[in-house]
Short mmCIF file of C-alpha atoms and ligand atoms in Angstrom, two decimals:
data_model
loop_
_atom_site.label_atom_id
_atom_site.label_comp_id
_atom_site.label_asym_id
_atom_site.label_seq_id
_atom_site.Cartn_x
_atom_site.Cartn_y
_atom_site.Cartn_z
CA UNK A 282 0.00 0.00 0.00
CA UNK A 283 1.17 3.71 -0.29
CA UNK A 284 0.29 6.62 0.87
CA UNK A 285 1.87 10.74 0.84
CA UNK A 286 2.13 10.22 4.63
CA UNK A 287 1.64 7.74 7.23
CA UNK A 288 0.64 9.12 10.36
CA UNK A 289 1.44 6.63 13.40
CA UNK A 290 -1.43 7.52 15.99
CA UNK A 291 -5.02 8.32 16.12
CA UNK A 292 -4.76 10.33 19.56
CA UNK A 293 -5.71 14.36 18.87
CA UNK A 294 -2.27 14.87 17.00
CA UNK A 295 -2.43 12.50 14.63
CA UNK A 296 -6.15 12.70 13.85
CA UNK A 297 -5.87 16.23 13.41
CA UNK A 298 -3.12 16.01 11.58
CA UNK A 299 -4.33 13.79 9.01
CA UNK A 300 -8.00 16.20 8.94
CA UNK A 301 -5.97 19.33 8.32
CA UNK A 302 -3.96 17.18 5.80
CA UNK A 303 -7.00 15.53 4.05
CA UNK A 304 -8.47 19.01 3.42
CA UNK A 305 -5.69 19.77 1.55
CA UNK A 306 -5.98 17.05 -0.60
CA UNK A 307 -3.45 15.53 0.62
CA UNK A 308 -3.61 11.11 1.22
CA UNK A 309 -2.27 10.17 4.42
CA UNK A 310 -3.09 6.82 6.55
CA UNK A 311 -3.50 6.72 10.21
CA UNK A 312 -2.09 4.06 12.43
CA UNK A 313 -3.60 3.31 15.94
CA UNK A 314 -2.86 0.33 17.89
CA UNK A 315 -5.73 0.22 20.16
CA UNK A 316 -9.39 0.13 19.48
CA UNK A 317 -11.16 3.00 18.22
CA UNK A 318 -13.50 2.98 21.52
CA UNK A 319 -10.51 2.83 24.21
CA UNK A 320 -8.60 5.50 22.61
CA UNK A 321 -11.95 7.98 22.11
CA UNK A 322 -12.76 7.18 25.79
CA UNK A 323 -10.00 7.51 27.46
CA UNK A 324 -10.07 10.66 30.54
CA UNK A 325 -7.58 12.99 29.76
CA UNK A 326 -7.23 16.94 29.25
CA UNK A 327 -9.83 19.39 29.84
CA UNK A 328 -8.68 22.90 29.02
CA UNK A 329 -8.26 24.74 25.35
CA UNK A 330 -6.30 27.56 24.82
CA UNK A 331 -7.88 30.41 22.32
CA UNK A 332 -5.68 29.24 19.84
CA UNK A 333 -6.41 25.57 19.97
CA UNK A 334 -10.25 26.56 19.72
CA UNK A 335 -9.34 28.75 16.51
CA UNK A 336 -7.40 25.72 15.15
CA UNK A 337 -10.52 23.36 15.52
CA UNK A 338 -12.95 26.53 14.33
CA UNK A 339 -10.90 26.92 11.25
CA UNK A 340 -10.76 23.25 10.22
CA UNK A 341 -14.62 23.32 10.46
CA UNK A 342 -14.56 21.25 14.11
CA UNK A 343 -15.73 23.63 16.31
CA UNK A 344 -19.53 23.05 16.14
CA UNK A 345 -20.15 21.03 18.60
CA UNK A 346 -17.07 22.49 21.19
CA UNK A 347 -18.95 25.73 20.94
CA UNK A 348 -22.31 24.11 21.70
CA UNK A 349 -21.31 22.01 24.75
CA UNK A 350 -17.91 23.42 25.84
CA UNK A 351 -18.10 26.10 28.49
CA UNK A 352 -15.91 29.35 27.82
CA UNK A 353 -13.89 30.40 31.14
CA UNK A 354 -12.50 34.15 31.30
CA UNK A 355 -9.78 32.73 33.79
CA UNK A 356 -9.48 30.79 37.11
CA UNK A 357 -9.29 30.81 40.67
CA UNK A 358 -6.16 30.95 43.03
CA UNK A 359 -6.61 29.41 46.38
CA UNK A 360 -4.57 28.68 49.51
CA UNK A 361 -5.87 28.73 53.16
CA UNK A 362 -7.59 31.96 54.29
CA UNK A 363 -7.76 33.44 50.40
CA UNK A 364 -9.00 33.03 46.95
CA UNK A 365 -8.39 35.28 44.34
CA UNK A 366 -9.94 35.49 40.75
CA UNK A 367 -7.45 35.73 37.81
CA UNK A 368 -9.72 37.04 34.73
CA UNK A 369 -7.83 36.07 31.89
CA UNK A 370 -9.93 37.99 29.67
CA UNK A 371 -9.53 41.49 31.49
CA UNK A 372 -5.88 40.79 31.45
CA UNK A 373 -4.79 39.64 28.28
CA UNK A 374 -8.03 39.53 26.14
CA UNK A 375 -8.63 35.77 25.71
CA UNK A 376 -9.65 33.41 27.83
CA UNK A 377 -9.70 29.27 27.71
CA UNK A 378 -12.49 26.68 26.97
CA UNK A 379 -13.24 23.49 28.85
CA UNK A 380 -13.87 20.59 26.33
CA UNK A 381 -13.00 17.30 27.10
CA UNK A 382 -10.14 15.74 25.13
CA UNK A 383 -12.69 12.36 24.83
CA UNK A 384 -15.18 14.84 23.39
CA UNK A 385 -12.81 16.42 20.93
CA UNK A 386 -11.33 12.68 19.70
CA UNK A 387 -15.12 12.12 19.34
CA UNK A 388 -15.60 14.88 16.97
CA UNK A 389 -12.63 14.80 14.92
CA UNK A 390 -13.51 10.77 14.58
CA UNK A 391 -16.53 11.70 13.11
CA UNK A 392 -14.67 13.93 10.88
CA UNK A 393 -12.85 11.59 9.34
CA UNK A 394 -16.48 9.33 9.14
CA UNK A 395 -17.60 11.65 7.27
CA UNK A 396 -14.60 12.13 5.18
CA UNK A 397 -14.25 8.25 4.35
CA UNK A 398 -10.37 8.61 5.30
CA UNK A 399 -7.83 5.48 5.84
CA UNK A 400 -7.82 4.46 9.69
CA UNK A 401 -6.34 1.03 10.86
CA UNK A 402 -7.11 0.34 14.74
CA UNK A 403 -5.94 -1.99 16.75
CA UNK A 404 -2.62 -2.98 14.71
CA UNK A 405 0.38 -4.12 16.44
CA UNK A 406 4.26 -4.58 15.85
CA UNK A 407 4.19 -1.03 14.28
CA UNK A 408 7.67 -0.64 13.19
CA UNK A 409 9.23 2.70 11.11
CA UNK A 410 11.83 1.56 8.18
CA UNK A 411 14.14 3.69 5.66
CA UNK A 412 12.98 7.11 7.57
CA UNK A 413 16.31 8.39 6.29
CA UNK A 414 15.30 7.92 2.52
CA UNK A 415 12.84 9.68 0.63
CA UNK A 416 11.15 6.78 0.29
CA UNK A 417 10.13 5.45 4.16
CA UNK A 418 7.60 2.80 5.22
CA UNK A 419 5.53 1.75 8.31
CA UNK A 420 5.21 -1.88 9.07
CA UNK A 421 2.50 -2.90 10.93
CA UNK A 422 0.26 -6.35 11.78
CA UNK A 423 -3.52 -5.49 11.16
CA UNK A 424 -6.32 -6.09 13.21
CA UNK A 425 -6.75 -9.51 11.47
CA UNK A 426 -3.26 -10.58 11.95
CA UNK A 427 -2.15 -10.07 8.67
CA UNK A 428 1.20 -8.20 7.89
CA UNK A 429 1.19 -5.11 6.21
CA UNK A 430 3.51 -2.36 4.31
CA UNK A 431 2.69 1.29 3.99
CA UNK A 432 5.37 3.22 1.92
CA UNK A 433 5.22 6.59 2.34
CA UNK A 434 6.55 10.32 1.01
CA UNK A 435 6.31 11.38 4.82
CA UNK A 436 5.86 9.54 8.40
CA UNK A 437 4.51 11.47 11.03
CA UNK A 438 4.88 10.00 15.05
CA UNK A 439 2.32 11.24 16.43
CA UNK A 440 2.39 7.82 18.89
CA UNK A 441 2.77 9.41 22.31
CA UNK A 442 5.35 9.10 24.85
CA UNK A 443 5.61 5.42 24.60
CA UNK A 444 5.20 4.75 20.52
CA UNK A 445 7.86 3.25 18.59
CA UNK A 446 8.18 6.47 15.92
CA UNK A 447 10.89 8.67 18.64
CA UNK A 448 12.87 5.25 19.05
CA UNK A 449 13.60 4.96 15.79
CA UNK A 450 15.29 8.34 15.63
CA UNK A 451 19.45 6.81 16.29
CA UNK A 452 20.32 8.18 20.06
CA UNK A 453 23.09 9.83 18.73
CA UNK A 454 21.49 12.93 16.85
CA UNK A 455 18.76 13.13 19.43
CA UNK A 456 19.24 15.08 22.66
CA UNK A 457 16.60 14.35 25.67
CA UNK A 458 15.76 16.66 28.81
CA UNK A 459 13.71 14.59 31.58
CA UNK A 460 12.35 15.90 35.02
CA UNK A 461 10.47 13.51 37.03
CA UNK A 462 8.88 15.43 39.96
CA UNK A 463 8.34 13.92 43.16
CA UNK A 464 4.80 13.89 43.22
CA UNK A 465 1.83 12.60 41.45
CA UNK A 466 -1.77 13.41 41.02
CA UNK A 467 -4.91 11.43 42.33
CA UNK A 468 -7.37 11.99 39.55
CA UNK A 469 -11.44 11.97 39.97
CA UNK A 470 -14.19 12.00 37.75
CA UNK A 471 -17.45 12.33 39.84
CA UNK A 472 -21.12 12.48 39.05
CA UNK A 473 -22.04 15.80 40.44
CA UNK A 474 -22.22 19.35 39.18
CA UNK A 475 -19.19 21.68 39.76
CA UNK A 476 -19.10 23.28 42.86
CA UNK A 477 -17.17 26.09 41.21
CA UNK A 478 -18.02 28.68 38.09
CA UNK A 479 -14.17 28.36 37.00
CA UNK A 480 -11.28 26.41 37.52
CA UNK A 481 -10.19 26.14 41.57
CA UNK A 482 -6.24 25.73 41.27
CA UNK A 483 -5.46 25.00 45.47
CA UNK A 484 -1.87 25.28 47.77
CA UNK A 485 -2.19 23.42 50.64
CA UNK A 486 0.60 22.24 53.09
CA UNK A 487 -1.09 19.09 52.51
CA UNK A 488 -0.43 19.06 48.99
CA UNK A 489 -1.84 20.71 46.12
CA UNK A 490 -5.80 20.20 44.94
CA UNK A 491 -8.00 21.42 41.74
CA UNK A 492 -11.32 21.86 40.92
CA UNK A 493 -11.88 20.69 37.30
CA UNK A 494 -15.04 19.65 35.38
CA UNK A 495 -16.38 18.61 32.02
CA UNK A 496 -19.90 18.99 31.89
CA UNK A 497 -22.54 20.53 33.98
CA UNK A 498 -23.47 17.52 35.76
CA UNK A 499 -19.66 16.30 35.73
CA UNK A 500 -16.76 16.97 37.53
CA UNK A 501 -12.90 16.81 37.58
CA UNK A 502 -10.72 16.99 40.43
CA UNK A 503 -7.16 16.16 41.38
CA UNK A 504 -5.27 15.81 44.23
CA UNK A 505 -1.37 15.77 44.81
CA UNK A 506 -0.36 12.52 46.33
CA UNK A 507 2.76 10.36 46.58
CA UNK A 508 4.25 8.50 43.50
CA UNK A 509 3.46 5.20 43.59
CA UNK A 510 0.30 5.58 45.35
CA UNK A 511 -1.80 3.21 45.87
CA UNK A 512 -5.29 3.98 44.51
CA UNK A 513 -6.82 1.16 47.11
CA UNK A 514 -5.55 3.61 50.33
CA UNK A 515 -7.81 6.50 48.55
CA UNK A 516 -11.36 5.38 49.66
CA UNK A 517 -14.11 7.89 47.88
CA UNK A 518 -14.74 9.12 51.53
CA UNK A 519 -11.14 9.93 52.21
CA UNK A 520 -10.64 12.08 48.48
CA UNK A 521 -13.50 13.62 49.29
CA UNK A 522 -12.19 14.76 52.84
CA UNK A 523 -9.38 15.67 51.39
CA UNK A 524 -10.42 17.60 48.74
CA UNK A 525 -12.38 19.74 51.01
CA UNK A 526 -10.12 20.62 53.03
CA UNK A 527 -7.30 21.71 50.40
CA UNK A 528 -9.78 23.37 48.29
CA UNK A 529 -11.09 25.69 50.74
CA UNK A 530 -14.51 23.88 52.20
CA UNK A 531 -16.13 26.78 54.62
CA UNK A 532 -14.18 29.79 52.85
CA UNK A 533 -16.30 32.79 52.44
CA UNK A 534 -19.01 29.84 52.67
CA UNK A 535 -17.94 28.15 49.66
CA UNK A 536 -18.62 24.55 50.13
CA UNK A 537 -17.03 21.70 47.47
CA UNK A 538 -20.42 19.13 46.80
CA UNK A 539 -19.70 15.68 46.91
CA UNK A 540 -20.85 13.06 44.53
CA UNK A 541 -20.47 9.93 43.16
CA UNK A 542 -16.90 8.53 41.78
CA UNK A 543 -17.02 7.02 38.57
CA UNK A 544 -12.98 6.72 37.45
CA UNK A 545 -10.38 7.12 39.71
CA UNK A 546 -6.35 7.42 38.72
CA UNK A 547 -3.18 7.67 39.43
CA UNK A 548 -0.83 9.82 36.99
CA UNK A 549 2.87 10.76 37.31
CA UNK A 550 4.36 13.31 36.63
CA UNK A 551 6.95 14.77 34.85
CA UNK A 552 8.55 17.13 31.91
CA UNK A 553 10.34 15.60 29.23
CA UNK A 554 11.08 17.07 25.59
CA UNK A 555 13.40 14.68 22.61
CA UNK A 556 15.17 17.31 19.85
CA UNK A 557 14.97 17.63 16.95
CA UNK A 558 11.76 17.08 16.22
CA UNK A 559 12.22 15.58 12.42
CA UNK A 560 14.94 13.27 11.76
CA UNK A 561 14.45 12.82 7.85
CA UNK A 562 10.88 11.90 6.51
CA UNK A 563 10.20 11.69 9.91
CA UNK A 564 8.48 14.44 12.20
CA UNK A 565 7.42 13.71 15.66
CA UNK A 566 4.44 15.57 16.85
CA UNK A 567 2.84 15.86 20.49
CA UNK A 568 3.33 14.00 23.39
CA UNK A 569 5.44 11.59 21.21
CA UNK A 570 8.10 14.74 21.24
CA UNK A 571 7.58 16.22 24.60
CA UNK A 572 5.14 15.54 28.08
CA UNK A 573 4.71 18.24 30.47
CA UNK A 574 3.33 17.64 34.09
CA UNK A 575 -0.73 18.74 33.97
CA UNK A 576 -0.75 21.72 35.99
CA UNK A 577 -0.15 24.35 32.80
CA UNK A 578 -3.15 22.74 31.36
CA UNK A 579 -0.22 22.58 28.30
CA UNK A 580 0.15 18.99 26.81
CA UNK A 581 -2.83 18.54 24.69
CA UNK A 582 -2.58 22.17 23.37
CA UNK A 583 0.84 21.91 22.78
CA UNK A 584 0.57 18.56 20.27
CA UNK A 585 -2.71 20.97 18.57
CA UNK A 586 0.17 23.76 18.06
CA UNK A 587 2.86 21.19 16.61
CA UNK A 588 0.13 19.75 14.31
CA UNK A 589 -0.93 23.51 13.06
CA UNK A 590 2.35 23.81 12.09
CA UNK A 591 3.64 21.19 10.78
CA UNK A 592 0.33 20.58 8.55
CA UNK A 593 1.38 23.96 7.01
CA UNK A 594 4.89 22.44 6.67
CA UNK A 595 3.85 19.11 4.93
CA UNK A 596 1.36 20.81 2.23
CA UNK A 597 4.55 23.23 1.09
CA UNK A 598 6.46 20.41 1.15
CA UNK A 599 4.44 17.94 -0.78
CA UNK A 600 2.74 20.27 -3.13
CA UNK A 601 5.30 22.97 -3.90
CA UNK A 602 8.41 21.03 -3.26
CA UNK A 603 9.40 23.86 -0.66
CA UNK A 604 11.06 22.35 2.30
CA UNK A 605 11.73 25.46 4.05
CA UNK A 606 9.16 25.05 6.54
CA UNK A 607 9.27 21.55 6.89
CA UNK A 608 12.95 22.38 7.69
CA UNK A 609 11.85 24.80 10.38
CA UNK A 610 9.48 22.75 11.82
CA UNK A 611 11.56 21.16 14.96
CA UNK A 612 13.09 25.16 15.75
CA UNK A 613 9.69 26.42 15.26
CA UNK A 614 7.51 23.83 17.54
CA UNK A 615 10.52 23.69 20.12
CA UNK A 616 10.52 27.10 20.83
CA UNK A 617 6.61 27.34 22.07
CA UNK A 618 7.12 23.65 23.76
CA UNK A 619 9.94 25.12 25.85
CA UNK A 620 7.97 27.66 26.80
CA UNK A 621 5.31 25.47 27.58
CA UNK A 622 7.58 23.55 29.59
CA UNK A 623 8.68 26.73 31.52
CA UNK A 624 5.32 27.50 32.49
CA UNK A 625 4.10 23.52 33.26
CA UNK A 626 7.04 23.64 35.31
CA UNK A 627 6.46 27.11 37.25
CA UNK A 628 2.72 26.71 38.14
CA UNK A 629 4.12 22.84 39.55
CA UNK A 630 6.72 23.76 41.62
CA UNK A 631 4.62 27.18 42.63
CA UNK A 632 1.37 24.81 43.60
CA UNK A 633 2.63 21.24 44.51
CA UNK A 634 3.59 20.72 48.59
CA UNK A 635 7.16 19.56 49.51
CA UNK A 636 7.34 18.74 52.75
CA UNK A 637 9.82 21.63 53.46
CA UNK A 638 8.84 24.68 55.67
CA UNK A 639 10.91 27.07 53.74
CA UNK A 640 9.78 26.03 50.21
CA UNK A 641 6.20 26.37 51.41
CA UNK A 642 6.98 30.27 52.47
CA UNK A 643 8.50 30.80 49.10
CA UNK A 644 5.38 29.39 47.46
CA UNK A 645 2.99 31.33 49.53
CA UNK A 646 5.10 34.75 49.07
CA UNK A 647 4.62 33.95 44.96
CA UNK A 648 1.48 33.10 45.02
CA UNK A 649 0.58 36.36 46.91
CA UNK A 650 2.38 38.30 44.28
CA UNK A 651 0.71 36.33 41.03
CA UNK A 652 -2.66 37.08 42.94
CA UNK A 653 -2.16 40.68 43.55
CA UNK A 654 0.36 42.15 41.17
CA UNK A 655 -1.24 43.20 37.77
CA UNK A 656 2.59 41.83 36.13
CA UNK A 657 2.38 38.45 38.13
CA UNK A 658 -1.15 37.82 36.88
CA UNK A 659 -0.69 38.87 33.68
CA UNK A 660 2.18 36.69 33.00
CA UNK A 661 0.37 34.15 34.08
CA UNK A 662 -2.57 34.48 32.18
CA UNK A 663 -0.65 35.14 28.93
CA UNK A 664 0.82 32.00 29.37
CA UNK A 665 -2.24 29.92 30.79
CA UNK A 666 -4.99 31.83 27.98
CA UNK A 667 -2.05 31.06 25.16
CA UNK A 668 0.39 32.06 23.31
CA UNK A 669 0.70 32.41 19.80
CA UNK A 670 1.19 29.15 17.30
CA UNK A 671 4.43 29.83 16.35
CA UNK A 672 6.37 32.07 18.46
CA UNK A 673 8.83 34.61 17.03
CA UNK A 674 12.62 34.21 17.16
P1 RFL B 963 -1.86 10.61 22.70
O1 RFL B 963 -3.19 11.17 23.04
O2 RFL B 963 -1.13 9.86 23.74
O3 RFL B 963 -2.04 9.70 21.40
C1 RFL B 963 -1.03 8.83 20.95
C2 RFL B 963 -1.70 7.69 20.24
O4 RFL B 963 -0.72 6.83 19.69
C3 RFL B 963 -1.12 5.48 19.89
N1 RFL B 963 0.03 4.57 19.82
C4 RFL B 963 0.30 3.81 18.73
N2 RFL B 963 -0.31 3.70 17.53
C5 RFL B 963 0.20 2.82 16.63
N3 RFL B 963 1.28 2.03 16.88
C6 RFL B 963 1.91 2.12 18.08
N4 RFL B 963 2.96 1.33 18.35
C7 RFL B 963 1.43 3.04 19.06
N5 RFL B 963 1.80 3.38 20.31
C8 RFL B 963 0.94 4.32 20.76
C9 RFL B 963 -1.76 5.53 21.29
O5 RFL B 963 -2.61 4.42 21.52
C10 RFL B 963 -2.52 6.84 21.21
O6 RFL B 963 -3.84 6.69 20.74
O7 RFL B 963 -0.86 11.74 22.18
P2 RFL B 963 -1.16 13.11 21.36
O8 RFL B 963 -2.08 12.85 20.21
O9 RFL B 963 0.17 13.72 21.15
O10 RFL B 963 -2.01 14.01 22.38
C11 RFL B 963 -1.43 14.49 23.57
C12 RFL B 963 -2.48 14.58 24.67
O11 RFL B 963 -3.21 13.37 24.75
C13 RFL B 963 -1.84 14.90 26.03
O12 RFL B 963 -0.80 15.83 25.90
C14 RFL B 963 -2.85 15.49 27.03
O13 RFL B 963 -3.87 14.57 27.33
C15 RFL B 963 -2.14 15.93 28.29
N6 RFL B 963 -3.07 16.40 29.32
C16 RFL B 963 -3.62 17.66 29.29
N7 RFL B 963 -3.34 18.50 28.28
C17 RFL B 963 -3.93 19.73 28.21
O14 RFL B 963 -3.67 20.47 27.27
N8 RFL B 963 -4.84 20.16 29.13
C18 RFL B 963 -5.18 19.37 30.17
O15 RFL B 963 -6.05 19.77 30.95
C19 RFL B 963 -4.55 18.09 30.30
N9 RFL B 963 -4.89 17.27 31.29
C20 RFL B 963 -3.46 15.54 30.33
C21 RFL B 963 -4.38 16.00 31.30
C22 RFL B 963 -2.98 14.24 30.36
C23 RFL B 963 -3.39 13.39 31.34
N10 RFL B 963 -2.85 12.07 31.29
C24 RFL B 963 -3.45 10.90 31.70
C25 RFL B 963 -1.61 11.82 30.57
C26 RFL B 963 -4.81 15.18 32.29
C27 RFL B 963 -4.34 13.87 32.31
C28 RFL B 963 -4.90 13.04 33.39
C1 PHB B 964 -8.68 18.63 33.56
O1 PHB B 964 -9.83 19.13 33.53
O2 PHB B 964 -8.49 17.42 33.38
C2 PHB B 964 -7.52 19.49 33.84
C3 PHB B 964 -7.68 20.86 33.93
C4 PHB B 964 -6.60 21.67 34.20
C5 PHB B 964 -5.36 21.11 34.39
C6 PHB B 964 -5.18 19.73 34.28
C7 PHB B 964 -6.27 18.92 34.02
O3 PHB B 964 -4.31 21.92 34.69
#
């Protein structure tokens, strides 16, 4: 089989990718190695940036985000004795959207329904060959168990942090930069309307808490426990306790409503970015490139950003034969992923407990600052509402 490019993935990146792609009239083939239901069910992000929702407007996928998705103007700071509003909108004239990533997969799924395009689920043994040639190909086993070739102009990894597509760049012209933090978060889904109008993002010397949600009868909430947790110590009574009490139950007479737990997680965390981003025909795009820890709200905006570019990239490059962007690409997407990274990393270190009386003081002297100072919420907010697609040199 062949295709112009092979896109290993069908999480947001790659399915967007191969939309934007599609509508250009460009062929490409999309890889995924579990089922179409797992991967469009599966809990994940929550917040869009301005610029992802102009992304999905623009590629005609915004109907139904508009409809259902509720827009925020900014969120709420909290740690014992204060809250404090952050209007994103005042500040920096865009605010963020709360759509869940299941409901976006959803829609761009039936996207690509619509459009008849090439999707294989559930294949295994994906393997990348020849991505130093101009003339590359994915081998894969199909859902049948038969093996398969797709030769390709272009393969795009858009696999996540554990797909084969970054492995097969050689370790010696790719540089890595890892944090793993020492903390991980507790995550809750719970049948119950929020008990807040926007985000509630919590410091407690207890450990950090938020106040997420993804529907009016649905909620989202986190709390900062140990790695290596054991989900079984975390009875629904006890997150609910806890979650009370780190978000501020009684404050101003603000009380968090319990409700009934329907999914229940543990996530690490940590920040992690691979360079370059291309190695030959192949590009790496998303979390297959780069993770950062949740509390930016960053990762599943960042992989929308990567694809907005590098679908630009791919159409100059397949239908003008101009490779200049596609040679930008991994300097273009790195710079806005490093300062995604930045700020993932700031609002975790700012928000997350450590055990230490001194870093707690530091924390709580910051987050009185990014409260009350018109420059330390601004520069939050700019970074939180979004920056720009592709930032300048
Ligand atoms: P995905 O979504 O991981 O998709 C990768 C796809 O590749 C498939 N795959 C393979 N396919 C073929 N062959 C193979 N050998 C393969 N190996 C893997 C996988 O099955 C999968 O379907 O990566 P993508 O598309 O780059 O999207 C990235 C986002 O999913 C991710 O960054 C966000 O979910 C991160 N994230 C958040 N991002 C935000 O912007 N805002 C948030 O509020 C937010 N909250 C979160 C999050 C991530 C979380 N978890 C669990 C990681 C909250 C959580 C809890
Ligand atoms: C979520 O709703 O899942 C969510 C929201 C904000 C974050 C992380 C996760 O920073």
């Amino acid at each position: 089989m062949r295709t112009e490019v092979a896109v290993v993935g069908a999480g947001p990146a790659g399915l967007l990718l191969a939309h934007l792609l599609a509508a250009d009239g460009v062929d490409c083939v999309v890889l995924e190695s579990r089922s179409r239901e797992y991967v469009e069910g599966r809990i994940r992000a929550g917040i869009l940036e301005a610029s992802t929702v102009d992304v999905f407007d623009r590629a005609g996928l915004g109907e139904r985000l508009h409809r259902e998705g509720f827009a925020h103007r900014g969120i709420h700071l909290h740690w014992p004795h204060e809250r404090h509003h952050l209007d994103f909108v005042d500040l920096v004239g865009r605010g963020v959207w709360v759509y869940g990533q299941t409901e976006l997969t959803k829609d761009l799924g039936a996207a690509h329904d619509r459009a008849g395009s090439a999707r294989w689920y559930d294949v295994s043994d994906t393997a990348l060959h020849d991505i130093e040639t101009d003339r590359p190909y994915v081998t894969f086993v199909d859902d049948e168990g038969a093996a398969q070739r797709m030769d390709a102009d272009v393969v795009v990894g858009c696999d996540g942090s554990f797909g084969p597509s970054r492995q097969a760049v050689p370790r010696d012209v790719q540089d890595v930069w890892q944090r793993d933090y020492p903390y991980a978060w507790l995550g809750v889904l719970a049948d119950v309307a929020p008990s807040t109008d926007e985000l509630i993002y919590a410091w407690h010397p207890d450990g950090f808490a938020l106040h997420s949600m993804r529907s009016a009868h649905v909620s989202r909430l986190y709390l900062q426990v140990e790695p290596g947790t054991d989900i079984e110590d975390w009875s629904d009574e006890r997150i609910w306790d806890a979650l009370a009490t780190r978000l501020g139950d009684g404050h101003d007479g603000w009380q968090l409503m319990p409700g009934p737990i329907t999914d229940k997680s543990v996530l690490p965390m940590r920040s992690f970015v691979a360079a370059p981003m291309r190695h030959g025909r192949l590009f790496l795009a998303g979390d297959a490139a780069h993770i950062v820890p949740p509390t930016g709200a960053k990762g599943l905006n960042l992989a929308v950003a990567d694809v907005a570019v590098l679908a630009e990239a791919l159409r100059q490059l397949l239908r003008k034969h101009d490779a200049s962007l596609a040679d930008a690409y991994s300097q273009t997407a790195l710079r806005r992923v490093w300062r995604c990274t930045h700020f993932s990393w700031w609002m975790t270190t700012m928000l997350h407990a450590t055990g230490d009386p001194f870093d707690a003081q530091l924390q709580l002297a910051q987050l009185q600052w990014v409260a009350t100072s018109t420059a330390g919420m601004t520069g939050l907010a700019e970074n939180y509402a979004g920056l720009p697609l592709a930032l300048e040199a």
